[in-house]
Coordinates of C-alpha atoms and ligand atoms in Angstrom, one line a residue:
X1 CA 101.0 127.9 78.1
X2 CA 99.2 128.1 81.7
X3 CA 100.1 132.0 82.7
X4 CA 99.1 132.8 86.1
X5 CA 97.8 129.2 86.8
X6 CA 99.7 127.6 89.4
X7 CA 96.5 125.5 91.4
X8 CA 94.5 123.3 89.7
X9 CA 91.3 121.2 91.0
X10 CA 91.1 117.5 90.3
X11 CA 87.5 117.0 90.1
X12 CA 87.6 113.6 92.1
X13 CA 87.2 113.0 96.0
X14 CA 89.4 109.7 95.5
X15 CA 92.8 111.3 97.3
X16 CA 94.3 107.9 95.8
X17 CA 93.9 109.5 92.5
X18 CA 95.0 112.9 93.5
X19 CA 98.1 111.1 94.9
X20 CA 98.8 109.3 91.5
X21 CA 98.4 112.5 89.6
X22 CA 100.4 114.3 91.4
X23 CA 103.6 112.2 91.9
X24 CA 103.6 112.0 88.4
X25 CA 103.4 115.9 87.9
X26 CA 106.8 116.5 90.4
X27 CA 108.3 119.6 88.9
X28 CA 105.9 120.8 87.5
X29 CA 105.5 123.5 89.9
X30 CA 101.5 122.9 89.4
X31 CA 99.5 122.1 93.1
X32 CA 96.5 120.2 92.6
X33 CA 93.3 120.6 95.1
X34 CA 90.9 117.5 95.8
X35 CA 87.7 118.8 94.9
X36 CA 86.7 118.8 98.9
X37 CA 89.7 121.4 99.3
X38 CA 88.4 123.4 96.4
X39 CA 84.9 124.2 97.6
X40 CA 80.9 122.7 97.6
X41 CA 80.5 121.4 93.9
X42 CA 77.3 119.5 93.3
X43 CA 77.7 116.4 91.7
X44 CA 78.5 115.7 88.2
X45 CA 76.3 113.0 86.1
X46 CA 78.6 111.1 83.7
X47 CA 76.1 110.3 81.2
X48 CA 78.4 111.2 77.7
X49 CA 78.6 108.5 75.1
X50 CA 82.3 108.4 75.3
X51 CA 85.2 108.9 77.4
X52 CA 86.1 112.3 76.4
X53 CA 82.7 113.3 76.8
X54 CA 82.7 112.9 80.2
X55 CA 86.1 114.0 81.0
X56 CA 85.4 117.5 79.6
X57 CA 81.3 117.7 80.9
X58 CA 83.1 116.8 84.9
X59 CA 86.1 119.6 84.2
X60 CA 83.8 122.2 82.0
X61 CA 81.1 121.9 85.3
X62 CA 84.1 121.7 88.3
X63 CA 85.9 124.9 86.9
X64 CA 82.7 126.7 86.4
X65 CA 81.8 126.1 90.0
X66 CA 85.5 126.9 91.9
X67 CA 85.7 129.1 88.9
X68 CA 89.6 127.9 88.9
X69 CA 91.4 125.6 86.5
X70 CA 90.0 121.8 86.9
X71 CA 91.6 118.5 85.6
X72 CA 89.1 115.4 85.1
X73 CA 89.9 112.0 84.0
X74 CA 87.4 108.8 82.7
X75 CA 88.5 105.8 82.0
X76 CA 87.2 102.3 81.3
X77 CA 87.9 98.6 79.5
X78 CA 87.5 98.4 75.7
X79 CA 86.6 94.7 74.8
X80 CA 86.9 94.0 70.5
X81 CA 84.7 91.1 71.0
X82 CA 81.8 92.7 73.0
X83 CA 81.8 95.7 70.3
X84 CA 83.9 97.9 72.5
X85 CA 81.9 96.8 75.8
X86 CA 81.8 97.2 78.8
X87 CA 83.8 101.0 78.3
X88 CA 81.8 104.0 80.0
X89 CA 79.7 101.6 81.5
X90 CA 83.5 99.7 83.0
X91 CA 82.6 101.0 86.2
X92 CA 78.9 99.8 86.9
X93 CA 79.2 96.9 84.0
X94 CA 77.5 94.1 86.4
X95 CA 74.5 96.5 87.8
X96 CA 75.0 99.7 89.5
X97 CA 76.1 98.2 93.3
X98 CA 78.6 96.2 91.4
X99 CA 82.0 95.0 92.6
X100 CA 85.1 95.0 90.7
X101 CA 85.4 91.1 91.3
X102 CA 81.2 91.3 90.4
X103 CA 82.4 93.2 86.8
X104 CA 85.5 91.1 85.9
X105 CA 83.9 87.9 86.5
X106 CA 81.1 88.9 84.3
X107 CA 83.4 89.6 81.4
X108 CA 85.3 86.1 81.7
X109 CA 81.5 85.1 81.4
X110 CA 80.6 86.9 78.3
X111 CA 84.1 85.9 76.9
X112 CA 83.7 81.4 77.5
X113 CA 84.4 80.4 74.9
X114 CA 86.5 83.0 72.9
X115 CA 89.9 81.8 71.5
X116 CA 93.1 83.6 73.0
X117 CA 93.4 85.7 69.4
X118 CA 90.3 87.1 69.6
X119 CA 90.7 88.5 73.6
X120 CA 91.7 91.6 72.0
X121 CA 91.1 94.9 74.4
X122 CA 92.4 98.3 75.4
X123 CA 92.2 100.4 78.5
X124 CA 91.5 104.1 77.5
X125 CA 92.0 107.1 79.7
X126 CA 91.1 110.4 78.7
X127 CA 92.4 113.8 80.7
X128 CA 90.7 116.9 80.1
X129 CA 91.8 120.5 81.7
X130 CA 89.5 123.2 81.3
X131 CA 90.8 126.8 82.4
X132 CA 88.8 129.4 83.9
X133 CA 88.4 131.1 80.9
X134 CA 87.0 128.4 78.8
X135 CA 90.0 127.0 77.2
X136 CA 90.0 123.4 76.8
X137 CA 92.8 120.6 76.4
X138 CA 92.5 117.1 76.2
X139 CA 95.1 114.3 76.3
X140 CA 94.5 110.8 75.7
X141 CA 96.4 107.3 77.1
X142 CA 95.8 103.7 76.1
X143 CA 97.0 100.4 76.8
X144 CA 97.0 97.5 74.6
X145 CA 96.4 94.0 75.6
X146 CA 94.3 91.1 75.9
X147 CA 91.5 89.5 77.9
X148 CA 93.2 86.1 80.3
X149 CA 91.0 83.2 80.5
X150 CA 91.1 83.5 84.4
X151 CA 91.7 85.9 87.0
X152 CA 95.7 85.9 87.7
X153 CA 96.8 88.3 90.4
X154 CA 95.9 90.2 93.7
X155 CA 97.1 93.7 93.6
X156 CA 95.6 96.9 91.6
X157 CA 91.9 97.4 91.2
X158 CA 88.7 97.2 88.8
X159 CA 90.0 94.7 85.8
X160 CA 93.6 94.6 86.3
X161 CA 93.4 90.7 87.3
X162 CA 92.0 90.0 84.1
X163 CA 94.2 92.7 81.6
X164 CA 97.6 91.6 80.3
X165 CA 99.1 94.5 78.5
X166 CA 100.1 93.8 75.2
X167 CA 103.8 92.0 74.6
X168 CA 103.7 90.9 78.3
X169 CA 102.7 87.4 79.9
X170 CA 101.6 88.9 83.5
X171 CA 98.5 91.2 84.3
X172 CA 98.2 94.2 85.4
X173 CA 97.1 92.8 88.8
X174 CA 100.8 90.8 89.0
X175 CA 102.6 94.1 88.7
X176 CA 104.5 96.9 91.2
X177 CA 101.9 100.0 90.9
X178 CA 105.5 101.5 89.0
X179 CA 105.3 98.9 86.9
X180 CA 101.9 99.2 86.0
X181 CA 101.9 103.1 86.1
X182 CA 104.9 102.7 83.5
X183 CA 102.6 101.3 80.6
X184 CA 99.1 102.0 82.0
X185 CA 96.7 104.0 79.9
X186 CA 96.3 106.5 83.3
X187 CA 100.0 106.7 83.1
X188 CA 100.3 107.9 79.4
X189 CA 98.0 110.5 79.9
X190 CA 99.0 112.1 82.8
X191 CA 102.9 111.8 81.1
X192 CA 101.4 113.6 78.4
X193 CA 99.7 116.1 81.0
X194 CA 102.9 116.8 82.3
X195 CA 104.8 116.6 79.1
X196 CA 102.3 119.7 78.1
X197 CA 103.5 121.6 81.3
X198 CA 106.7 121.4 81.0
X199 CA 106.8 122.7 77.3
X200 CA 104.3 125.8 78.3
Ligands
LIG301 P1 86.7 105.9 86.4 O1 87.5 106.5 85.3 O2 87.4 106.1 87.7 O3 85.3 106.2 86.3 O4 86.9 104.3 86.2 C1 86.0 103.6 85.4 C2 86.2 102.1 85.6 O5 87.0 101.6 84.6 C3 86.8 101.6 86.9 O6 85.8 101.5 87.9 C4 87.3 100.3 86.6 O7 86.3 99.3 86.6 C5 87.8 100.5 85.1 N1 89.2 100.9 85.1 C6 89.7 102.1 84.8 N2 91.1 102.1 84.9 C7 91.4 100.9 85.3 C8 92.7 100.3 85.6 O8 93.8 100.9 85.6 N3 92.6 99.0 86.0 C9 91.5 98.3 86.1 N4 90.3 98.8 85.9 C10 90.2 100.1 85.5

């Protein structure tokens, strides 16, 4: 499916991520570059409406520039109750400078009140691989669950104190990274990523 391609560029500087990613993708036989081994990119501008928007604008404009294959991810909180809120905005929900603890504490704010049936929400992740000549795939991971009335937890990042995945009684921020990885929305669509590898 991916003749000739045996290096792709994750268009993030977080090594963290890279890391993640590419545990996941063992025997694949696929190498991934950060984007600081791949080259001077100029920064991309996540402005899209939606996750996949975004994912394919930051992989479209980070192949074009290494001209090799580039893998791009976005992903963000989905609350029912704030009418899908904060989602592309999860990352700078409380102001541009904000923290995660700044962001999650506003959403227990916006949420007083709100009985435990109606704390419905979903982390989304969206993958997108564009190849250097112009082909496109996107794969898509979520994770069902519910808003906690309080922050429960230490470990993780972003919301994970505040997210229990659905048919569990512990939040994301109470669980081994395996754990988490194991039902996580990231972890579905990178599974699917590798899934897609392994078929080609
Ligand atoms: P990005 O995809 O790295 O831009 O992440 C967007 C934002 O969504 C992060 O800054 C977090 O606030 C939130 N987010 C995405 N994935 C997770 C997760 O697995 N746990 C907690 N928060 C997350």
């Amino acid at each position: 499916m991916l003749d000739g391609i045996h290096e792709i560029v994750v268009a993030t500087r977080n090594r963290k991520k890279v890391d993640e990613i590419a545990r996941m993708l063992d025997g694949t036989g696929i190498k991934l570059l950060t984007l600081d081994e791949a080259g001077e990119c100029p920064e991309v501008v996540e402005d899209a409406p939606d996750f996949r928007g975004n994912a394919l604008k930051k992989a479209r404009e980070i192949s074009s520039c290494t001209q090799r294959a580039a893998l791009a991810d976005d992903s963000g909180l989905v609350v029912d109750a704030l009418g899908g809120s904060p989602g592309v905005f999860s990352a700078r929900y409380a102001g541009p400078e904000a923290t995660d603890l700044d962001n999650y504490s506003k959403l227990l704010r916006e949420l007083e009140g709100v009985p435990t049936g109606k704390r419905g929400a979903r982390f989304v992740c969206c993958l997108a691989l564009v190849l250097p000549d112009g082909e496109e795939f996107v794969f898509d991971g979520v994770c069902e669950g519910v808003i906690a009335e309080k922050k429960m937890g230490q470990s993780g990042f972003g919301y994970d104190p505040v997210f229990i995945p659905e048919g569990h009684e512990r939040s994301f921020a109470e669980m081994s990274p395996q754990e988490k990885d194991s039902m996580s929305h990231r972890g579905r669509a990178i599974r699917a990523f590798a899934e897609f590898l392994l078929d080609g």
